[in-house]
Protein backbone atom coordinates (compact mmCIF):
# COMPACT_ATOMS: atom_id res chain seq x y z
CA UNK A 1 0.00 0.00 0.00
CA UNK A 2 2.89 2.36 0.80
CA UNK A 3 4.42 1.58 -2.57
CA UNK A 4 1.18 2.27 -4.40
CA UNK A 5 0.24 5.24 -2.22
CA UNK A 6 2.25 7.84 -4.04
CA UNK A 7 2.00 6.25 -7.46
CA UNK A 8 0.01 9.09 -9.08
CA UNK A 9 2.80 11.51 -8.16
CA UNK A 10 5.37 9.15 -9.69
CA UNK A 11 6.92 9.10 -6.24
CA UNK A 12 7.30 5.44 -5.32
CA UNK A 13 8.35 4.83 -1.77
CA UNK A 14 8.37 1.97 0.69
CA UNK A 15 7.79 4.39 3.57
CA UNK A 16 6.52 7.96 3.90
CA UNK A 17 9.02 10.71 4.59
CA UNK A 18 11.29 10.13 7.58
CA UNK A 19 10.90 13.20 9.78
CA UNK A 20 11.34 12.28 13.44
CA UNK A 21 13.83 10.57 15.73
CA UNK A 22 11.50 7.53 15.84
CA UNK A 23 11.37 6.99 12.12
CA UNK A 24 14.68 5.23 11.44
CA UNK A 25 14.28 2.72 14.31
CA UNK A 26 10.67 2.02 13.46
CA UNK A 27 11.42 1.43 9.79
CA UNK A 28 14.34 -0.84 10.62
CA UNK A 29 12.22 -2.92 13.00
CA UNK A 30 9.34 -3.14 10.55
CA UNK A 31 11.75 -4.15 7.76
CA UNK A 32 13.48 -6.75 9.96
CA UNK A 33 10.20 -8.37 11.01
CA UNK A 34 8.91 -8.39 7.43
CA UNK A 35 12.09 -10.01 6.12
CA UNK A 36 12.15 -12.68 8.85
CA UNK A 37 8.50 -13.48 8.10
CA UNK A 38 9.15 -13.78 4.36
CA UNK A 39 12.28 -15.92 4.90
CA UNK A 40 10.21 -18.40 6.90
CA UNK A 41 7.00 -18.17 4.94
CA UNK A 42 8.35 -19.05 1.50
CA UNK A 43 10.20 -22.34 2.36
CA UNK A 44 7.33 -23.44 4.64
CA UNK A 45 4.74 -22.88 1.92
CA UNK A 46 6.86 -24.76 -0.65
CA UNK A 47 7.54 -27.64 1.77
CA UNK A 48 3.84 -27.89 2.51
CA UNK A 49 2.92 -28.51 -1.12
CA UNK A 50 5.96 -30.67 -1.77
CA UNK A 51 5.28 -33.04 1.15
CA UNK A 52 1.57 -33.16 0.42
CA UNK A 53 2.39 -34.49 -3.04
CA UNK A 54 5.31 -36.68 -2.01
CA UNK A 55 3.50 -38.48 0.81
CA UNK A 56 0.20 -38.77 -0.93
CA UNK A 57 -1.59 -42.05 -0.15
CA UNK A 58 -1.21 -44.35 -3.19
CA UNK A 59 -4.46 -45.45 -4.79
CA UNK A 60 -5.86 -48.56 -3.09
CA UNK A 61 -3.46 -48.39 -0.10
CA UNK A 62 -4.97 -48.27 3.41
CA UNK A 63 -5.14 -44.85 5.11
CA UNK A 64 -2.69 -44.70 8.03
CA UNK A 65 -3.60 -42.85 11.17
CA UNK A 66 -0.10 -42.49 12.62
CA UNK A 67 3.48 -41.88 11.53
CA UNK A 68 6.51 -41.71 13.80
CA UNK A 69 8.28 -38.43 14.47
CA UNK A 70 11.81 -37.05 14.59
CA UNK A 71 12.68 -35.53 17.97
CA UNK A 72 15.89 -33.61 17.02
CA UNK A 73 14.13 -32.09 13.99
CA UNK A 74 11.13 -30.99 16.03
CA UNK A 75 13.32 -29.49 18.74
CA UNK A 76 15.33 -27.60 16.11
CA UNK A 77 12.36 -26.00 14.42
CA UNK A 78 10.76 -25.06 17.74
CA UNK A 79 13.79 -23.66 19.54
CA UNK A 80 15.53 -22.11 16.51
CA UNK A 81 12.78 -19.63 15.55
CA UNK A 82 12.14 -18.72 19.18
CA UNK A 83 15.42 -16.78 19.12
CA UNK A 84 13.99 -14.62 16.36
CA UNK A 85 10.79 -14.11 18.36
CA UNK A 86 12.69 -13.07 21.46
CA UNK A 87 14.76 -10.70 19.30
CA UNK A 88 11.62 -9.12 17.83
CA UNK A 89 10.18 -8.74 21.32
CA UNK A 90 13.30 -7.08 22.71
CA UNK A 91 13.57 -4.57 19.87
CA UNK A 92 9.81 -3.97 19.88
CA UNK A 93 9.67 -3.41 23.64
CA UNK A 94 12.58 -0.99 23.44
CA UNK A 95 10.85 0.99 20.69
CA UNK A 96 7.59 1.00 22.67
CA UNK A 97 9.34 2.30 25.79
CA UNK A 98 11.00 5.05 23.72
CA UNK A 99 7.55 6.15 22.56
CA UNK A 100 6.21 6.16 26.13
CA UNK A 101 9.11 7.93 27.84
CA UNK A 102 8.83 11.67 27.37
CA UNK A 103 12.18 13.44 27.69
CA UNK A 104 12.50 16.10 30.37
CA UNK A 105 11.71 19.62 29.25
CA UNK A 106 9.47 18.63 26.34
CA UNK A 107 7.24 21.42 25.03
CA UNK A 108 3.59 20.74 25.82
CA UNK A 109 0.67 21.19 23.50
CA UNK A 110 -2.89 20.16 24.44
CA UNK A 111 -4.96 18.18 21.99
CA UNK A 112 -8.68 17.60 21.95
CA UNK A 113 -10.25 15.17 19.52
CA UNK A 114 -13.93 15.48 18.72
CA UNK A 115 -16.39 14.38 16.08
CA UNK A 116 -14.96 15.50 13.65
CA UNK A 117 -11.78 17.42 14.08
CA UNK A 118 -8.85 18.35 16.29
CA UNK A 119 -8.15 21.37 18.44
CA UNK A 120 -4.66 22.13 19.72
CA UNK A 121 -4.20 24.22 22.83
CA UNK A 122 -1.05 26.33 22.94
CA UNK A 123 -1.77 27.84 26.34
CA UNK A 124 -2.75 31.42 27.07
CA UNK A 125 -6.10 30.93 25.35
CA UNK A 126 -4.66 30.09 21.93
CA UNK A 127 -6.53 27.26 20.22
CA UNK A 128 -6.04 26.20 16.63
CA UNK A 129 -6.83 23.19 14.44
CA UNK A 130 -3.22 23.07 13.15
CA UNK A 131 -0.29 21.58 15.06
CA UNK A 132 2.74 23.86 15.00
CA UNK A 133 5.94 22.68 16.67
CA UNK A 134 9.67 23.30 16.74
CA UNK A 135 12.36 21.30 14.95
CA UNK A 136 14.84 19.26 17.04
CA UNK A 137 12.81 19.83 20.22
CA UNK A 138 10.68 17.12 21.83
CA UNK A 139 6.96 17.99 21.92
CA UNK A 140 4.49 16.24 24.19
CA UNK A 141 0.80 16.14 23.31
CA UNK A 142 -1.60 15.86 26.27
CA UNK A 143 -4.63 14.36 24.65
CA UNK A 144 -8.29 13.94 25.42
CA UNK A 145 -11.47 13.24 23.52
CA UNK A 146 -14.84 14.89 24.00
CA UNK A 147 -16.88 12.00 22.61
CA UNK A 148 -15.57 8.66 21.28
CA UNK A 149 -12.19 6.98 20.80
CA UNK A 150 -10.06 8.65 18.15
CA UNK A 151 -6.45 7.98 17.30
CA UNK A 152 -3.75 10.46 16.35
CA UNK A 153 -1.39 9.36 13.59
CA UNK A 154 1.48 11.31 12.04
CA UNK A 155 2.94 8.95 9.43
CA UNK A 156 6.06 11.05 8.80
CA UNK A 157 6.89 10.81 12.53
CA UNK A 158 5.90 7.10 12.82
CA UNK A 159 3.93 8.17 15.89
CA UNK A 160 0.41 7.08 16.75
CA UNK A 161 -1.71 7.01 19.89
CA UNK A 162 -5.36 6.58 20.85
CA UNK A 163 -7.35 9.45 22.33
CA UNK A 164 -9.86 8.06 24.80
CA UNK A 165 -12.86 9.85 26.35
CA UNK A 166 -12.75 10.19 30.12
CA UNK A 167 -8.97 10.01 30.48
CA UNK A 168 -5.82 11.79 29.43
CA UNK A 169 -3.37 10.08 27.15
CA UNK A 170 -0.08 11.36 25.85
CA UNK A 171 2.43 10.93 23.07
CA UNK A 172 5.63 12.68 22.11
CA UNK A 173 7.98 13.07 19.17
CA UNK A 174 10.99 15.05 18.12
CA UNK A 175 10.81 16.27 14.52
CA UNK A 176 14.04 16.31 12.56
CA UNK A 177 12.82 17.95 9.35
CA UNK A 178 11.37 21.46 9.10
CA UNK A 179 8.41 22.19 6.83
CA UNK A 180 9.62 25.55 5.72
CA UNK A 181 7.54 28.39 4.37
CA UNK A 182 7.39 28.59 0.60
CA UNK A 183 9.38 31.41 -0.92
CA UNK A 184 7.65 34.11 -2.91
CA UNK A 185 9.54 32.88 -5.98
CA UNK A 186 8.16 29.39 -5.57
CA UNK A 187 4.66 30.67 -4.93
CA UNK A 188 5.00 32.66 -8.15
CA UNK A 189 6.26 29.56 -10.00
CA UNK A 190 3.30 27.56 -8.69
CA UNK A 191 0.88 30.23 -9.88
CA UNK A 192 2.55 30.38 -13.32
CA UNK A 193 2.47 26.60 -13.69
CA UNK A 194 -1.15 26.56 -12.65
CA UNK A 195 -1.96 29.14 -15.30
CA UNK A 196 -0.05 27.15 -17.92
CA UNK A 197 -2.02 24.03 -16.93
CA UNK A 198 -5.26 25.87 -17.56
CA UNK A 199 -5.99 26.75 -13.96
CA UNK A 200 -5.45 23.27 -12.53
CA UNK A 201 -3.55 23.49 -9.24
CA UNK A 202 -1.20 20.49 -8.92
CA UNK A 203 -1.93 19.35 -5.38
CA UNK A 204 0.78 16.72 -5.49
CA UNK A 205 3.46 19.32 -6.09
CA UNK A 206 2.19 22.22 -4.03
CA UNK A 207 0.58 21.73 -0.70
CA UNK A 208 0.72 24.72 1.63
CA UNK A 209 -1.24 25.81 4.66
CA UNK A 210 -3.05 29.11 4.30
CA UNK A 211 -0.06 30.80 5.99
CA UNK A 212 2.17 29.36 3.24
CA UNK A 213 3.82 26.54 5.18
CA UNK A 214 4.49 23.06 3.89
CA UNK A 215 3.26 20.38 6.27
CA UNK A 216 3.06 16.77 7.33
CA UNK A 217 -0.30 15.01 7.61
CA UNK A 218 -1.99 14.19 10.88
CA UNK A 219 -5.16 12.14 10.87
CA UNK A 220 -7.49 9.90 12.83
CA UNK A 221 -6.82 6.17 12.46
CA UNK A 222 -9.60 4.87 14.69
CA UNK A 223 -12.89 4.57 12.84
CA UNK A 224 -15.06 6.95 14.86
CA UNK A 225 -18.18 7.52 12.78
CA UNK A 226 -19.60 8.98 9.61
CA UNK A 227 -17.07 11.76 9.05
CA UNK A 228 -14.02 9.92 10.36
CA UNK A 229 -12.21 10.62 7.09
CA UNK A 230 -12.57 14.37 7.65
CA UNK A 231 -10.43 14.22 10.78
CA UNK A 232 -7.25 15.36 9.14
CA UNK A 233 -5.06 18.31 9.80
CA UNK A 234 -1.50 19.51 9.27
CA UNK A 235 1.71 19.47 11.30
CA UNK A 236 3.99 22.41 10.61
CA UNK A 237 7.57 22.12 11.90
CA UNK A 238 9.11 25.55 12.43
CA UNK A 239 12.82 26.15 12.11
CA UNK A 240 13.11 28.82 14.81
CA UNK A 241 11.34 29.62 18.04
CA UNK A 242 10.76 33.19 16.80
CA UNK A 243 8.89 31.90 13.77
CA UNK A 244 6.77 29.54 15.89
CA UNK A 245 5.98 32.26 18.42
CA UNK A 246 5.07 34.70 15.66
CA UNK A 247 2.59 32.16 14.30
CA UNK A 248 1.10 31.53 17.77
CA UNK A 249 0.88 35.29 18.39
CA UNK A 250 -0.96 35.74 15.11
CA UNK A 251 -3.70 33.35 16.27
CA UNK A 252 -3.74 34.36 19.92
CA UNK A 253 -6.61 36.78 19.59
CA UNK A 254 -8.38 39.06 17.19
CA UNK A 255 -6.03 41.67 15.79
CA UNK A 256 -7.22 45.25 16.24
CA UNK A 257 -7.77 45.76 12.53
CA UNK A 258 -9.84 42.61 11.99
CA UNK A 259 -13.54 43.29 12.11
CA UNK A 260 -15.72 41.10 14.37
CA UNK A 261 -17.76 39.51 11.58
CA UNK A 262 -14.65 38.45 9.68
CA UNK A 263 -13.08 37.05 12.83
CA UNK A 264 -16.33 35.31 13.73
CA UNK A 265 -16.21 33.58 10.36
CA UNK A 266 -12.61 32.51 11.00
CA UNK A 267 -13.63 31.02 14.36
CA UNK A 268 -16.58 29.28 12.70
CA UNK A 269 -14.20 27.63 10.24
CA UNK A 270 -11.39 26.91 12.68
CA UNK A 271 -13.05 25.89 15.91
CA UNK A 272 -15.14 23.02 14.65
CA UNK A 273 -18.53 24.79 14.39
CA UNK A 274 -18.49 24.21 10.65
CA UNK A 275 -18.51 20.44 11.10
CA UNK A 276 -21.89 20.54 12.80
CA UNK A 277 -23.54 23.79 11.67
CA UNK A 278 -24.04 24.81 8.05
CA UNK A 279 -24.70 28.38 6.97
CA UNK A 280 -26.77 27.46 3.91
CA UNK A 281 -29.80 26.07 5.71
CA UNK A 282 -28.84 22.41 5.35
CA UNK A 283 -29.14 20.26 8.45
CA UNK A 284 -25.96 18.74 9.86
CA UNK A 285 -25.41 17.39 13.37
CA UNK A 286 -26.74 20.72 14.65
CA UNK A 287 -29.17 23.30 13.24
CA UNK A 288 -28.01 25.55 10.39
CA UNK A 289 -26.88 29.00 11.52
CA UNK A 290 -29.16 30.37 8.85
CA UNK A 291 -32.03 29.66 11.19
CA UNK A 292 -30.42 30.59 14.50
CA UNK A 293 -30.13 34.25 15.39
CA UNK A 294 -33.40 36.14 15.55
CA UNK A 295 -35.58 33.12 14.87
CA UNK A 296 -38.10 31.24 16.92
CA UNK A 297 -36.46 28.34 18.73
CA UNK A 298 -38.40 25.43 20.17
CA UNK A 299 -36.64 23.20 22.69
CA UNK A 300 -36.91 19.55 23.56
CA UNK A 301 -38.51 20.65 26.85
CA UNK A 302 -41.36 22.26 24.89
CA UNK A 303 -40.25 25.78 25.85
CA UNK A 304 -39.82 28.35 23.06
CA UNK A 305 -37.94 31.63 22.75
CA UNK A 306 -36.56 33.92 20.08
CA UNK A 307 -32.80 33.46 19.68
CA UNK A 308 -31.03 36.59 20.92
CA UNK A 309 -27.44 37.36 21.95
CA UNK A 310 -27.84 35.85 25.42
CA UNK A 311 -29.32 32.66 24.06
CA UNK A 312 -26.49 32.24 21.53
CA UNK A 313 -23.92 32.89 24.23
CA UNK A 314 -25.55 30.32 26.51
CA UNK A 315 -25.70 27.79 23.65
CA UNK A 316 -21.95 28.10 23.15
CA UNK A 317 -20.96 27.96 26.82
CA UNK A 318 -23.65 25.61 28.18
CA UNK A 319 -25.02 23.72 25.15
CA UNK A 320 -27.12 21.38 27.27
CA UNK A 321 -29.04 24.16 29.04
CA UNK A 322 -31.51 24.44 26.17
CA UNK A 323 -31.51 21.68 23.58
CA UNK A 324 -33.17 22.49 20.27
CA UNK A 325 -36.04 20.11 19.50
CA UNK A 326 -35.10 17.46 16.97
CA UNK A 327 -31.37 17.46 17.85
CA UNK A 328 -29.17 15.40 20.16
CA UNK A 329 -27.35 17.18 23.03
CA UNK A 330 -23.94 16.41 21.52
CA UNK A 331 -22.42 19.87 21.19
CA UNK A 332 -19.24 20.20 23.31
CA UNK A 333 -19.11 23.15 25.70
CA UNK A 334 -16.71 25.91 24.67
CA UNK A 335 -16.50 27.27 28.20
CA UNK A 336 -12.94 28.37 28.89
CA UNK A 337 -12.04 27.85 25.23
CA UNK A 338 -13.58 30.91 23.66
CA UNK A 339 -13.00 34.36 25.11
CA UNK A 340 -15.76 36.95 25.52
CA UNK A 341 -14.47 38.69 22.44
CA UNK A 342 -14.53 35.40 20.48
CA UNK A 343 -18.16 34.84 21.44
CA UNK A 344 -19.05 38.42 20.57
CA UNK A 345 -17.47 37.93 17.12
CA UNK A 346 -19.32 34.62 16.59
CA UNK A 347 -22.63 36.30 17.44
CA UNK A 348 -21.92 39.15 15.02
CA UNK A 349 -21.13 36.56 12.36
CA UNK A 350 -24.27 34.53 13.11
CA UNK A 351 -26.33 37.69 12.64
CA UNK A 352 -24.97 38.10 9.11
CA UNK A 353 -25.75 34.52 8.05
CA UNK A 354 -29.21 34.39 9.60
CA UNK A 355 -31.87 34.16 6.92
CA UNK A 356 -34.65 36.13 8.55
CA UNK A 357 -32.89 38.02 11.24
CA UNK A 358 -35.26 40.08 13.33
CA UNK A 359 -38.39 38.18 12.35
CA UNK A 360 -40.04 35.03 13.51
CA UNK A 361 -41.05 32.48 10.92
CA UNK A 362 -44.65 33.68 10.89
CA UNK A 363 -43.50 37.17 9.94
CA UNK A 364 -44.48 38.71 13.26
CA UNK A 365 -42.24 41.33 14.71
CA UNK A 366 -40.03 40.69 17.66
CA UNK A 367 -38.31 43.20 19.89
CA UNK A 368 -35.09 43.16 17.92
CA UNK A 369 -36.75 44.03 14.61
CA UNK A 370 -36.14 47.39 13.06
CA UNK A 371 -38.70 50.15 13.10
CA UNK A 372 -38.91 50.00 9.29
CA UNK A 373 -40.13 46.42 9.47
CA UNK A 374 -42.65 47.43 12.10
CA UNK A 375 -43.86 50.23 9.87
CA UNK A 376 -44.33 48.08 6.77
CA UNK A 377 -46.11 45.45 8.81
CA UNK A 378 -48.39 48.08 10.27
CA UNK A 379 -49.18 49.24 6.73
CA UNK A 380 -50.11 45.74 5.55
CA UNK A 381 -52.24 45.35 8.63
CA UNK A 382 -54.30 48.47 7.85
CA UNK A 383 -54.77 47.63 4.16
C1 LIG B 1 -20.38 18.10 17.61
C2 LIG B 1 -21.20 18.99 16.85
C3 LIG B 1 -21.23 20.47 17.22
C4 LIG B 1 -20.19 21.36 17.24
C5 LIG B 1 -18.73 21.09 16.98
C6 LIG B 1 -20.76 22.65 17.53
N1 LIG B 1 -22.11 22.51 17.71
FE1 LIG B 1 -23.40 23.99 18.16
N2 LIG B 1 -24.91 22.64 18.29
C7 LIG B 1 -24.82 21.30 18.02
C8 LIG B 1 -26.13 20.65 18.19
C9 LIG B 1 -26.44 19.18 17.98
C10 LIG B 1 -27.02 21.67 18.56
C11 LIG B 1 -28.52 21.53 18.85
C12 LIG B 1 -28.76 20.93 20.20
C13 LIG B 1 -28.51 21.91 21.30
O1 LIG B 1 -29.19 22.96 21.34
O2 LIG B 1 -27.63 21.66 22.15
C14 LIG B 1 -26.23 22.91 18.62
C15 LIG B 1 -26.74 24.17 18.95
C16 LIG B 1 -26.05 25.35 18.81
C17 LIG B 1 -26.65 26.65 18.94
C18 LIG B 1 -28.09 26.93 19.15
C19 LIG B 1 -28.62 26.94 17.74
C20 LIG B 1 -30.02 27.29 17.51
O3 LIG B 1 -30.32 27.50 16.34
O4 LIG B 1 -30.83 27.35 18.45
C21 LIG B 1 -25.65 27.57 18.72
C22 LIG B 1 -25.77 29.08 18.70
C23 LIG B 1 -24.44 26.84 18.50
N3 LIG B 1 -24.72 25.49 18.55
C24 LIG B 1 -23.21 27.43 18.25
C25 LIG B 1 -22.06 26.72 18.01
C26 LIG B 1 -20.77 27.34 17.80
C27 LIG B 1 -20.54 28.85 17.77
C28 LIG B 1 -19.88 26.35 17.62
C29 LIG B 1 -18.38 26.48 17.40
C30 LIG B 1 -17.64 27.33 18.31
C31 LIG B 1 -20.61 25.09 17.72
N4 LIG B 1 -21.91 25.35 17.94
C32 LIG B 1 -20.04 23.83 17.59
C33 LIG B 1 -23.68 20.63 17.63
C34 LIG B 1 -22.43 21.20 17.54
CU1 LIG C 1 -11.75 10.08 14.86
mmCIF file of N, CA and C and ligand atoms in Angstrom, residues 114 116 118 148-151 220-225 228 231, ligand 2:
data_model
loop_
_atom_site.group_PDB
_atom_site.id
_atom_site.type_symbol
_atom_site.label_atom_id
_atom_site.label_comp_id
_atom_site.label_asym_id
_atom_site.label_seq_id
_atom_site.Cartn_x
_atom_site.Cartn_y
_atom_site.Cartn_z
ATOM 1 N N UNK A 114 -12.469 15.484 18.628
ATOM 2 C CA UNK A 114 -13.926 15.475 18.717
ATOM 3 C C UNK A 114 -14.473 15.061 17.366
ATOM 4 N N UNK A 116 -16.032 16.165 14.323
ATOM 5 C CA UNK A 116 -14.964 15.497 13.653
ATOM 6 C C UNK A 116 -13.858 16.485 13.383
ATOM 7 N N UNK A 118 -9.837 18.257 15.217
ATOM 8 C CA UNK A 118 -8.853 18.345 16.290
ATOM 9 C C UNK A 118 -8.709 19.798 16.703
ATOM 10 N N UNK A 148 -15.875 10.092 21.452
ATOM 11 C CA UNK A 148 -15.572 8.662 21.284
ATOM 12 C C UNK A 148 -14.059 8.473 21.159
ATOM 13 N N UNK A 149 -13.628 7.231 20.945
ATOM 14 C CA UNK A 149 -12.192 6.979 20.801
ATOM 15 C C UNK A 149 -11.731 7.420 19.408
ATOM 16 N N UNK A 150 -10.726 8.272 19.392
ATOM 17 C CA UNK A 150 -10.060 8.647 18.147
ATOM 18 C C UNK A 150 -8.606 8.197 18.278
ATOM 19 N N UNK A 151 -7.848 8.348 17.216
ATOM 20 C CA UNK A 151 -6.446 7.977 17.304
ATOM 21 C C UNK A 151 -5.619 8.920 16.442
ATOM 22 N N UNK A 220 -6.911 10.857 11.900
ATOM 23 C CA UNK A 220 -7.485 9.899 12.827
ATOM 24 C C UNK A 220 -7.384 8.511 12.206
ATOM 25 N N UNK A 221 -6.890 7.538 12.984
ATOM 26 C CA UNK A 221 -6.822 6.167 12.462
ATOM 27 C C UNK A 221 -7.690 5.220 13.270
ATOM 28 N N UNK A 222 -8.693 5.755 13.965
ATOM 29 C CA UNK A 222 -9.598 4.868 14.686
ATOM 30 C C UNK A 222 -10.980 5.202 14.156
ATOM 31 N N UNK A 223 -11.607 4.257 13.459
ATOM 32 C CA UNK A 223 -12.889 4.569 12.837
ATOM 33 C C UNK A 223 -13.867 5.064 13.903
ATOM 34 N N UNK A 224 -14.315 6.322 13.763
ATOM 35 C CA UNK A 224 -15.060 6.947 14.860
ATOM 36 C C UNK A 224 -16.433 7.409 14.432
ATOM 37 N N UNK A 225 -16.846 7.115 13.207
ATOM 38 C CA UNK A 225 -18.182 7.518 12.781
ATOM 39 C C UNK A 225 -18.183 8.027 11.357
ATOM 40 N N UNK A 228 -15.353 10.309 9.901
ATOM 41 C CA UNK A 228 -14.016 9.923 10.356
ATOM 42 C C UNK A 228 -12.941 10.406 9.384
ATOM 43 N N UNK A 231 -11.271 13.851 9.634
ATOM 44 C CA UNK A 231 -10.435 14.221 10.780
ATOM 45 C C UNK A 231 -8.970 14.281 10.379
HETATM 46 CU CU1 LIG B 2 -11.752 10.085 14.861
#
